[in-house]
């Protein structure tokens, strides 16, 4: 079974400050991890993904995420937040083990609010 | 990059009518597409998996006779909400699965912009 948790419903940060949106996961095999962003009344936009390799993954719009196997986490980060980053962020995981589902499981989403 | 379109972006219909929503992968072929439903400020609820040339696989609790899915080509899947009622009002989002055969068969879902359905 695969599952993902986003422990925060909402994250508030001041513009210019670093931001972190948390995500933890549970899989039987190796994880295949994603971050998506959703702006109001829009579909999800792909930000980045981790399959293997370097634990720090760089994605779109200056976002990056750090894979931590021991803590089973894949937190999304950005060094300096912009007001335009305010949106809903979804973490997703897929179990890479043979025979596992190719359908990712999505977290419930975290609303990021960046204050001017 | 991989682009997925949805049409219409917004539709308002009367109770009892049927509504068709189209999902297209514009620059890649997708043997698999997914249909999600999203309620306000909530996560995505997977409704069904649409496979080109075969019947869709519906998630538990989703009425297949009410939500008809057709995936007739590698770039088009349609969702028809039959005999729509106000409780069907929601944001419907499709996604298309892009498989990278050069990267160990790993894949990524790319999402359409969504369709806001309002049933009066």
XYZ file of N, CA and C in Angstrom:
708
model
N 0.851 -1.197 0.000
C 0.000 0.000 0.000
C 0.881 1.239 0.000
N 0.354 2.293 -0.543
C 1.083 3.545 -0.598
C 0.219 4.645 -0.015
N 0.842 5.558 0.671
C 0.107 6.678 1.239
C 1.030 7.878 1.351
N 0.421 9.045 1.439
C 1.187 10.275 1.574
C 0.450 11.194 2.532
N 1.201 11.913 3.325
C 0.606 12.819 4.303
C 1.187 14.215 4.148
N 0.305 15.183 4.137
C 0.719 16.589 4.187
C 0.143 17.117 5.500
N 0.986 17.248 6.505
C 0.485 17.514 7.854
C -0.087 18.907 8.069
N 0.208 19.822 7.163
C -0.256 21.197 7.337
C -1.326 21.535 6.315
N -2.468 22.013 6.793
C -3.498 22.480 5.875
C -3.074 23.792 5.225
N -2.364 24.601 5.989
C -1.998 25.928 5.490
C -0.613 26.322 6.016
N 0.137 26.975 5.150
C 1.441 27.508 5.535
C 1.457 28.988 5.197
N 1.831 29.785 6.147
C 1.922 31.234 5.937
C 3.386 31.659 6.007
N 3.784 32.475 5.050
C 5.166 32.943 5.031
C 5.208 34.357 4.460
N 6.150 35.139 4.915
C 6.305 36.502 4.395
C 7.115 36.468 3.103
N 6.764 37.354 2.200
C 7.498 37.438 0.929
C 8.981 37.659 1.198
N 9.803 36.924 0.473
C 11.245 37.048 0.645
C 11.834 36.035 1.615
N 10.988 35.464 2.451
C 11.463 34.455 3.401
C 11.470 33.076 2.754
N 12.276 32.159 3.303
C 12.245 30.797 2.767
C 10.943 30.089 3.159
N 10.529 29.175 2.302
C 9.306 28.430 2.603
C 9.574 26.930 2.554
N 8.800 26.204 3.348
C 8.843 24.744 3.345
C 7.421 24.219 3.435
N 7.084 23.313 2.540
C 5.801 22.617 2.595
C 6.120 21.144 2.808
N 5.571 20.579 3.878
C 5.975 19.249 4.301
C 5.186 18.125 3.643
N 5.887 17.002 3.463
C 5.258 15.813 2.903
C 5.988 14.588 3.438
N 5.241 13.626 3.932
C 5.829 12.340 4.298
C 5.072 11.250 3.568
N 5.723 10.128 3.360
C 5.128 9.084 2.542
C 5.326 7.710 3.166
N 4.575 6.745 2.643
C 4.741 5.362 3.056
C 4.536 4.465 1.844
N 5.539 3.654 1.539
C 5.456 2.685 0.438
C 6.135 1.395 0.848
N 5.842 0.336 0.131
C 6.482 -0.951 0.420
C 7.849 -1.047 -0.242
N 7.933 -0.500 -1.468
C 9.189 -0.542 -2.198
C 9.858 0.822 -2.190
N 10.501 1.147 -3.282
C 11.107 2.475 -3.411
C 10.060 3.483 -3.873
N 10.150 4.717 -3.400
C 9.126 5.698 -3.754
C 9.453 6.458 -5.030
N 8.408 6.832 -5.702
C 8.474 7.730 -6.847
C 7.609 8.921 -6.413
N 8.226 10.082 -6.224
C 7.574 11.200 -5.543
C 7.393 12.401 -6.460
N 6.304 13.104 -6.257
C 5.965 14.253 -7.100
C 5.491 15.418 -6.231
N 5.663 16.621 -6.782
C 4.988 17.803 -6.269
C 4.268 18.487 -7.428
N 3.017 18.896 -7.120
C 2.211 19.644 -8.077
C 1.708 20.914 -7.398
N 1.433 21.940 -8.202
C 0.847 23.177 -7.687
C -0.466 23.444 -8.427
N -1.434 23.950 -7.681
C -2.723 24.269 -8.277
C -3.113 25.691 -7.922
N -3.308 26.507 -8.954
C -3.813 27.857 -8.763
C -5.338 27.816 -8.816
N -6.020 28.807 -8.261
C -7.486 28.782 -8.174
C -8.154 28.488 -9.513
N -9.082 27.565 -9.479
C -9.871 27.184 -10.655
C -9.017 26.706 -11.821
N -7.886 26.127 -11.502
C -7.015 25.580 -12.539
C -6.669 24.147 -12.224
N -6.160 23.450 -13.222
C -5.677 22.098 -12.994
C -4.338 22.109 -12.275
N -3.802 20.943 -12.036
C -2.515 20.833 -11.347
C -1.366 20.999 -12.340
N -0.358 21.720 -11.896
C 0.849 21.879 -12.715
C 1.992 21.099 -12.078
N 2.697 20.357 -12.885
C 3.820 19.554 -12.413
C 4.976 20.472 -12.024
N 5.523 20.266 -10.826
C 6.655 21.051 -10.352
C 7.967 20.278 -10.446
N 7.971 19.073 -9.876
C 9.193 18.285 -9.866
C 8.879 16.862 -9.443
N 9.876 15.988 -9.634
C 9.714 14.608 -9.231
C 11.058 14.022 -8.796
N 10.980 12.992 -7.967
C 12.155 12.251 -7.553
C 11.940 10.775 -7.883
N 12.955 10.206 -8.544
C 12.923 8.773 -8.815
C 14.123 8.124 -8.128
N 15.288 8.637 -8.447
C 16.514 8.115 -7.860
C 17.592 9.172 -8.044
N 18.760 8.944 -7.435
C 19.848 9.888 -7.643
C 19.961 10.913 -6.543
N 20.379 12.103 -6.903
C 20.596 13.181 -5.951
C 19.344 13.435 -5.121
N 19.533 13.537 -3.806
C 18.379 13.714 -2.923
C 17.732 15.085 -3.067
N 18.449 16.049 -3.590
C 17.887 17.386 -3.785
C 17.471 17.527 -5.243
N 16.194 17.710 -5.438
C 15.647 17.793 -6.786
C 15.226 19.234 -7.062
N 15.638 19.749 -8.169
C 15.242 21.104 -8.552
C 14.116 21.049 -9.576
N 13.164 21.979 -9.419
C 12.012 21.960 -10.301
C 11.704 23.329 -10.873
N 10.447 23.496 -11.244
C 10.011 24.738 -11.884
C 9.863 25.856 -10.858
N 9.923 27.112 -11.376
C 9.649 28.320 -10.598
C 10.543 28.466 -9.371
N 11.735 27.890 -9.389
C 12.675 28.024 -8.289
C 12.430 27.091 -7.117
N 11.488 26.192 -7.254
C 11.212 25.229 -6.185
C 12.198 24.066 -6.234
N 12.418 23.490 -5.073
C 13.219 22.283 -4.962
C 12.638 21.422 -3.855
N 12.994 20.174 -3.868
C 12.509 19.270 -2.830
C 13.636 18.348 -2.411
N 13.626 18.007 -1.133
C 14.678 17.157 -0.602
C 14.118 15.814 -0.177
N 14.639 14.777 -0.783
C 14.241 13.416 -0.441
C 15.057 12.952 0.756
N 14.376 12.464 1.785
C 15.049 11.946 2.969
C 14.493 10.560 3.260
N 15.279 9.550 2.905
C 14.778 8.179 3.023
C 14.558 7.773 4.471
N 15.456 8.165 5.350
C 15.336 7.740 6.746
C 14.112 8.348 7.423
N 13.758 9.547 7.009
C 12.579 10.195 7.582
C 11.351 10.036 6.697
N 11.490 9.322 5.617
C 10.417 9.124 4.618
C 9.713 10.445 4.317
N 10.525 11.436 4.001
C 9.954 12.759 3.728
C 10.411 13.271 2.370
N 9.635 14.210 1.866
C 9.943 14.835 0.565
C 9.396 16.255 0.632
N 10.037 17.074 1.460
C 9.557 18.437 1.688
C 9.883 19.356 0.518
N 8.935 20.199 0.188
C 9.106 21.190 -0.887
C 9.671 22.473 -0.285
N 10.636 23.059 -0.989
C 11.284 24.249 -0.448
C 11.511 25.290 -1.533
N 11.643 26.538 -1.056
C 12.036 27.623 -1.942
C 12.775 28.651 -1.100
N 13.930 29.110 -1.543
C 14.748 30.010 -0.710
C 14.097 31.357 -0.414
N 13.318 31.868 -1.379
C 12.735 33.186 -1.210
C 11.332 33.189 -1.816
N 10.329 33.285 -0.971
C 8.947 33.169 -1.434
C 8.472 34.439 -2.137
N 7.595 34.223 -3.114
C 6.949 35.327 -3.821
C 5.447 35.274 -3.538
N 4.805 36.445 -3.585
C 3.352 36.478 -3.400
C 2.668 35.584 -4.428
N 3.222 35.550 -5.624
C 2.641 34.753 -6.704
C 2.783 33.246 -6.464
N 3.541 32.845 -5.454
C 3.643 31.424 -5.107
C 2.423 30.946 -4.329
N 1.592 31.866 -3.897
C 0.395 31.501 -3.129
C -0.493 30.599 -3.976
N -0.730 29.398 -3.494
C -1.485 28.396 -4.252
C -1.663 27.166 -3.372
N -2.258 26.140 -3.960
C -2.453 24.859 -3.274
C -1.408 23.881 -3.799
N -0.703 23.233 -2.901
C 0.383 22.347 -3.280
C 0.056 20.910 -2.888
N 0.266 20.013 -3.847
C -0.016 18.603 -3.621
C 1.250 17.776 -3.764
N 1.446 16.894 -2.799
C 2.498 15.883 -2.857
C 1.859 14.570 -3.295
N 2.583 13.775 -4.064
C 2.046 12.490 -4.505
C 3.154 11.442 -4.481
N 2.768 10.196 -4.266
C 3.752 9.113 -4.207
C 3.247 7.906 -4.985
N 4.188 7.209 -5.579
C 3.894 5.952 -6.238
C 4.916 4.932 -5.776
N 4.458 3.712 -5.550
C 5.354 2.640 -5.118
C 6.014 2.032 -6.350
N 7.344 2.019 -6.375
C 8.057 1.543 -7.552
C 8.286 0.033 -7.558
N 7.824 -0.659 -6.561
C 8.091 -2.102 -6.513
C 7.350 -2.791 -7.646
N 7.903 -3.891 -8.094
C 7.301 -4.633 -9.191
C 5.888 -5.069 -8.817
N 4.974 -4.830 -9.710
C 3.587 -5.187 -9.454
C 2.796 -4.122 -8.725
N 3.475 -3.044 -8.361
C 2.769 -1.967 -7.673
C 1.908 -1.165 -8.642
N 0.978 -0.411 -8.105
C 0.095 0.404 -8.939
C 0.876 1.529 -9.598
N 0.524 1.839 -10.836
C 1.161 2.972 -11.504
C 0.389 4.254 -11.253
N -0.644 4.148 -10.416
C -1.439 5.322 -10.115
C -0.938 5.945 -8.823
N -0.496 7.189 -8.856
C 0.004 7.810 -7.629
C -1.122 8.146 -6.662
N -0.762 8.193 -5.412
C -1.682 8.643 -4.368
C -1.334 10.080 -4.017
N -2.353 10.934 -3.985
C -2.140 12.350 -3.700
C -2.432 12.666 -2.239
N -1.672 13.617 -1.717
C -1.967 14.134 -0.399
C -3.177 15.051 -0.462
N -3.618 15.520 0.697
C -4.827 16.333 0.743
C -4.573 17.778 0.341
N -3.304 18.144 0.171
C -2.989 19.492 -0.263
C -2.664 20.432 0.885
N -1.759 21.361 0.618
C -1.396 22.396 1.579
C -1.539 23.752 0.911
N -2.294 24.611 1.537
C -2.483 25.955 0.998
C -1.331 26.847 1.451
N -0.586 27.359 0.516
C 0.526 28.261 0.820
C 0.068 29.690 0.613
N 0.230 30.496 1.630
C -0.127 31.908 1.545
C 1.126 32.727 1.815
N 1.508 33.516 0.829
C 2.690 34.374 0.964
C 2.197 35.805 1.131
N 2.548 36.396 2.245
C 2.111 37.748 2.572
C 3.113 38.782 2.066
N 2.613 39.892 1.495
C 3.525 40.933 1.002
C 4.343 41.556 2.128
N 6.905 21.174 -23.467
C 6.565 20.205 -22.457
C 5.256 19.526 -22.765
N 4.847 18.624 -21.899
C 3.616 17.876 -22.101
C 2.423 18.743 -21.739
N 1.502 18.891 -22.680
C 0.347 19.757 -22.469
C -0.930 18.948 -22.605
N -1.823 19.163 -21.663
C -3.129 18.512 -21.682
C -4.198 19.595 -21.663
N -5.145 19.484 -22.561
C -6.223 20.468 -22.609
C -7.539 19.817 -22.199
N -8.442 20.647 -21.723
C -9.784 20.202 -21.386
C -10.786 21.178 -21.974
N -11.904 20.625 -22.428
C -12.954 21.477 -22.974
C -14.314 20.914 -22.612
N -15.235 21.722 -22.135
C -15.087 23.161 -21.897
C -14.411 23.447 -20.558
N -14.065 24.676 -20.323
C -13.473 25.036 -19.042
C -14.560 25.263 -17.994
N -15.724 25.624 -18.487
C -16.831 25.893 -17.572
C -18.132 25.558 -18.284
N -19.028 24.900 -17.591
C -20.323 24.567 -18.193
C -21.404 24.636 -17.125
N -22.516 25.225 -17.537
C -23.699 25.299 -16.682
C -24.824 24.595 -17.418
N -25.491 23.677 -16.752
C -26.551 22.928 -17.425
C -27.737 22.743 -16.489
N -28.841 22.351 -17.075
C -30.045 22.100 -16.301
C -30.039 20.670 -15.781
N -30.688 20.472 -14.670
C -30.791 19.148 -14.092
C -31.465 18.198 -15.076
N -30.898 17.012 -15.218
C -31.458 16.013 -16.114
C -30.778 15.937 -17.467
N -29.976 16.923 -17.775
C -29.279 16.905 -19.065
C -27.930 16.209 -18.923
N -27.321 15.911 -20.070
C -26.003 15.262 -20.071
C -24.945 16.247 -20.540
N -23.779 16.094 -19.995
C -22.667 16.992 -20.318
C -21.436 16.171 -20.680
N -20.785 16.548 -21.763
C -19.563 15.856 -22.182
C -18.361 16.761 -21.980
N -17.334 16.196 -21.380
C -16.085 16.918 -21.155
C -14.979 16.190 -21.921
N -14.186 16.947 -22.668
C -13.108 16.353 -23.454
C -11.754 16.616 -22.813
N -10.896 15.633 -22.892
C -9.520 15.740 -22.401
C -8.588 15.313 -23.529
N -7.668 16.192 -23.885
C -6.754 15.896 -24.977
C -5.295 16.079 -24.557
N -4.465 15.135 -24.945
C -3.027 15.319 -24.808
C -2.546 15.922 -26.121
N -1.974 17.114 -26.061
C -1.707 17.878 -27.278
C -0.404 17.506 -27.963
N 0.606 17.116 -27.211
C 1.900 16.871 -27.837
C 2.491 15.529 -27.462
N 1.654 14.624 -27.002
C 2.125 13.282 -26.743
C 0.933 12.334 -26.778
N 1.245 11.077 -26.944
C 0.201 10.066 -26.950
C 0.077 9.458 -25.556
N -1.128 9.271 -25.138
C -1.379 8.772 -23.786
C -2.288 7.550 -23.853
N -1.725 6.402 -23.568
C -2.567 5.208 -23.536
C -3.453 5.201 -22.305
N -3.045 5.955 -21.315
C -3.814 6.006 -20.073
C -4.103 7.448 -19.688
N -5.357 7.697 -19.397
C -5.763 8.993 -18.876
C -6.586 8.751 -17.611
N -6.634 9.756 -16.771
C -7.341 9.641 -15.504
C -8.358 10.766 -15.372
N -9.450 10.460 -14.704
C -10.462 11.475 -14.401
C -10.584 11.615 -12.894
N -10.490 12.873 -12.445
C -10.591 13.190 -11.033
C -11.742 14.161 -10.805
N -12.198 14.132 -9.573
C -13.183 15.105 -9.137
C -12.599 15.812 -7.912
N -12.794 17.106 -7.855
C -12.246 17.854 -6.736
C -13.312 18.744 -6.132
N -13.538 18.582 -4.836
C -14.463 19.439 -4.108
C -13.680 20.623 -3.546
N -14.384 21.708 -3.234
C -13.688 22.926 -2.787
C -12.711 22.666 -1.644
N -11.514 23.144 -1.819
C -10.468 23.058 -0.814
C -10.177 21.625 -0.382
N -10.358 20.694 -1.263
C -10.065 19.301 -0.954
C -9.143 18.710 -2.015
N -8.657 17.522 -1.704
C -7.740 16.868 -2.623
C -8.497 16.277 -3.799
N -7.757 15.665 -4.665
C -8.336 15.040 -5.840
C -8.922 13.689 -5.474
N -10.073 13.379 -6.043
C -10.669 12.070 -5.876
C -10.628 11.379 -7.231
N -9.864 10.303 -7.310
C -9.781 9.575 -8.563
C -11.115 8.904 -8.842
N -11.672 9.183 -10.008
C -12.947 8.589 -10.386
C -12.730 7.318 -11.203
N -11.841 7.425 -12.197
C -11.666 6.295 -13.099
C -10.368 6.425 -13.863
N -9.893 5.284 -14.314
C -8.725 5.210 -15.182
C -9.207 4.821 -16.566
N -8.820 5.612 -17.537
C -9.270 5.419 -18.910
C -8.126 4.882 -19.756
N -8.320 3.720 -20.345
C -7.300 3.109 -21.190
C -7.758 3.088 -22.636
N -6.901 3.528 -23.505
C -7.237 3.605 -24.917
C -7.645 2.245 -25.465
N -8.808 2.225 -26.085
C -9.271 1.010 -26.732
C -9.903 -0.014 -25.820
N -10.055 0.294 -24.558
C -10.688 -0.662 -23.650
C -11.587 0.073 -22.669
N -12.297 -0.704 -21.872
C -13.221 -0.100 -20.923
C -12.474 0.574 -19.785
N -13.071 1.615 -19.275
C -12.467 2.325 -18.160
C -12.585 1.510 -16.880
N -11.657 1.743 -15.984
C -11.694 1.115 -14.660
C -12.149 2.156 -13.659
N -13.272 1.889 -13.017
C -13.862 2.857 -12.101
C -13.458 2.566 -10.666
N -13.287 3.628 -9.901
C -12.989 3.480 -8.478
C -14.287 3.117 -7.736
N -14.089 2.531 -6.596
C -15.233 2.111 -5.795
C -16.121 3.299 -5.462
N -17.414 3.109 -5.649
C -18.370 4.154 -5.329
C -18.695 5.081 -6.487
N -17.999 4.952 -7.589
C -18.272 5.791 -8.757
C -19.183 5.033 -9.708
N -20.309 5.650 -10.045
C -21.291 4.965 -10.894
C -20.857 5.016 -12.355
N -20.559 3.885 -12.924
C -20.077 3.855 -14.296
C -21.158 4.215 -15.302
N -22.418 3.993 -14.952
C -23.497 4.339 -15.877
C -23.804 5.828 -15.851
N -23.358 6.477 -14.801
C -23.601 7.911 -14.705
C -22.428 8.693 -15.288
N -21.248 8.195 -15.083
C -20.039 8.855 -15.578
C -19.435 7.975 -16.669
N -19.846 8.250 -17.902
C -19.407 7.441 -19.033
C -18.071 7.947 -19.542
N -17.134 7.032 -19.695
C -15.804 7.401 -20.152
C -15.491 6.654 -21.433
N -14.992 7.417 -22.402
C -14.587 6.850 -23.674
C -13.189 7.324 -24.014
N -12.330 6.395 -24.346
C -10.938 6.744 -24.693
C -10.672 6.169 -26.076
N -11.203 6.869 -27.078
C -11.229 6.315 -28.432
C -9.913 6.445 -29.180
N -9.059 7.347 -28.739
C -7.779 7.507 -29.433
C -6.686 7.756 -28.404
N -5.459 7.791 -28.870
C -4.318 7.972 -27.970
C -4.176 9.399 -27.464
N -5.032 10.291 -27.955
C -4.922 11.685 -27.521
C -6.226 12.243 -26.984
N -7.272 11.428 -26.901
C -8.568 11.952 -26.495
C -9.316 10.981 -25.589
N -9.745 11.513 -24.462
C -10.659 10.795 -23.587
C -11.817 11.725 -23.266
N -13.011 11.168 -23.184
C -14.169 11.989 -22.853
C -14.885 11.438 -21.628
N -15.415 12.351 -20.834
C -16.231 12.016 -19.677
C -17.602 12.616 -19.907
N -18.626 11.781 -19.896
C -19.992 12.266 -20.040
C -20.729 12.054 -18.734
N -21.211 13.144 -18.185
C -22.030 13.079 -16.977
C -23.466 12.976 -17.447
N -24.072 11.840 -17.259
C -25.419 11.620 -17.760
C -26.453 11.997 -16.702
N -27.563 12.547 -17.175
C -28.656 12.949 -16.293
C -28.104 13.667 -15.059
N -27.423 14.750 -15.338
C -26.737 15.473 -14.262
C -27.713 16.043 -13.239
N -27.276 16.043 -11.997
C -28.058 16.633 -10.903
C -27.173 17.613 -10.137
N -27.782 18.481 -9.355
C -26.982 19.494 -8.646
C -25.834 18.911 -7.828
N -25.994 17.716 -7.302
C -24.908 17.120 -6.503
C -23.708 16.711 -7.360
N -23.892 16.719 -8.679
C -22.773 16.431 -9.584
C -21.933 17.672 -9.843
N -22.407 18.796 -9.389
C -21.643 20.035 -9.571
C -20.299 19.889 -8.879
N -19.249 20.172 -9.617
C -17.908 19.966 -9.079
C -16.879 20.463 -10.083
N -15.626 20.314 -9.710
C -14.506 20.619 -10.595
C -13.944 19.283 -11.055
N -13.981 19.041 -12.349
C -13.510 17.781 -12.903
C -12.176 18.022 -13.608
N -11.199 17.196 -13.265
C -9.858 17.358 -13.821
C -9.419 16.045 -14.449
N -8.850 16.140 -15.639
C -8.291 14.949 -16.256
C -6.765 15.039 -16.224
N -6.140 13.901 -16.353
C -4.694 13.876 -16.508
C -4.329 12.799 -17.505
N -3.181 12.959 -18.121
C -2.688 11.986 -19.088
C -1.325 11.489 -18.625
N -1.132 10.214 -18.802
C 0.096 9.591 -18.329
C 1.121 9.561 -19.457
N 2.244 10.201 -19.217
C 3.335 10.201 -20.183
C 4.388 9.234 -19.684
N 4.642 8.206 -20.468
C 5.622 7.198 -20.081
C 6.939 7.465 -20.783
N 8.001 7.470 -19.991
C 9.328 7.693 -20.529
C 10.043 6.360 -20.634
N 10.001 5.794 -21.826
C 10.589 4.471 -22.003
C 12.107 4.493 -21.873
N 12.686 5.708 -21.971
C 14.135 5.817 -21.876
C 14.607 5.967 -20.444
N 13.672 6.063 -19.516
C 14.040 6.265 -18.102
C 13.452 5.164 -17.252
N 13.667 3.932 -17.696
C 13.206 2.805 -16.902
C 11.703 2.669 -16.846
N 11.030 3.261 -17.838
C 9.585 3.133 -17.858
C 8.886 4.008 -16.845
N 9.593 4.955 -16.267
C 8.942 5.841 -15.312
C 7.987 6.771 -16.044
N 7.028 7.279 -15.340
C 6.008 8.092 -15.980
C 5.595 9.239 -15.082
N 4.979 10.200 -15.701
C 4.503 11.383 -14.999
C 3.101 11.680 -15.491
N 2.244 12.114 -14.594
C 0.912 12.562 -14.979
C 0.942 14.051 -15.243
N 0.341 14.449 -16.363
C 0.175 15.857 -16.681
C -1.320 16.156 -16.701
N -1.664 17.258 -16.038
C -3.070 17.546 -15.794
C -3.629 18.587 -16.756
N -4.897 18.433 -17.050
C -5.618 19.459 -17.771
C -5.992 20.598 -16.834
N -6.511 21.689 -17.374
C -6.832 22.860 -16.569
C -8.115 22.724 -15.770
N -8.870 21.658 -16.005
C -10.089 21.444 -15.230
C -11.328 21.995 -15.907
N -12.470 21.431 -15.526
C -13.782 21.871 -16.009
C -14.693 22.080 -14.810
N -15.220 23.280 -14.699
C -16.156 23.601 -13.609
C -17.568 23.311 -14.092
N -18.201 22.307 -13.520
C -19.575 21.939 -13.883
C -20.532 22.437 -12.819
N -21.524 23.178 -13.268
C -22.582 23.640 -12.374
C -23.908 23.144 -12.921
N -24.619 22.393 -12.111
C -25.914 21.851 -12.517
C -27.002 22.588 -11.742
N -27.893 23.211 -12.481
C -28.938 24.021 -11.841
C -30.167 23.191 -11.482
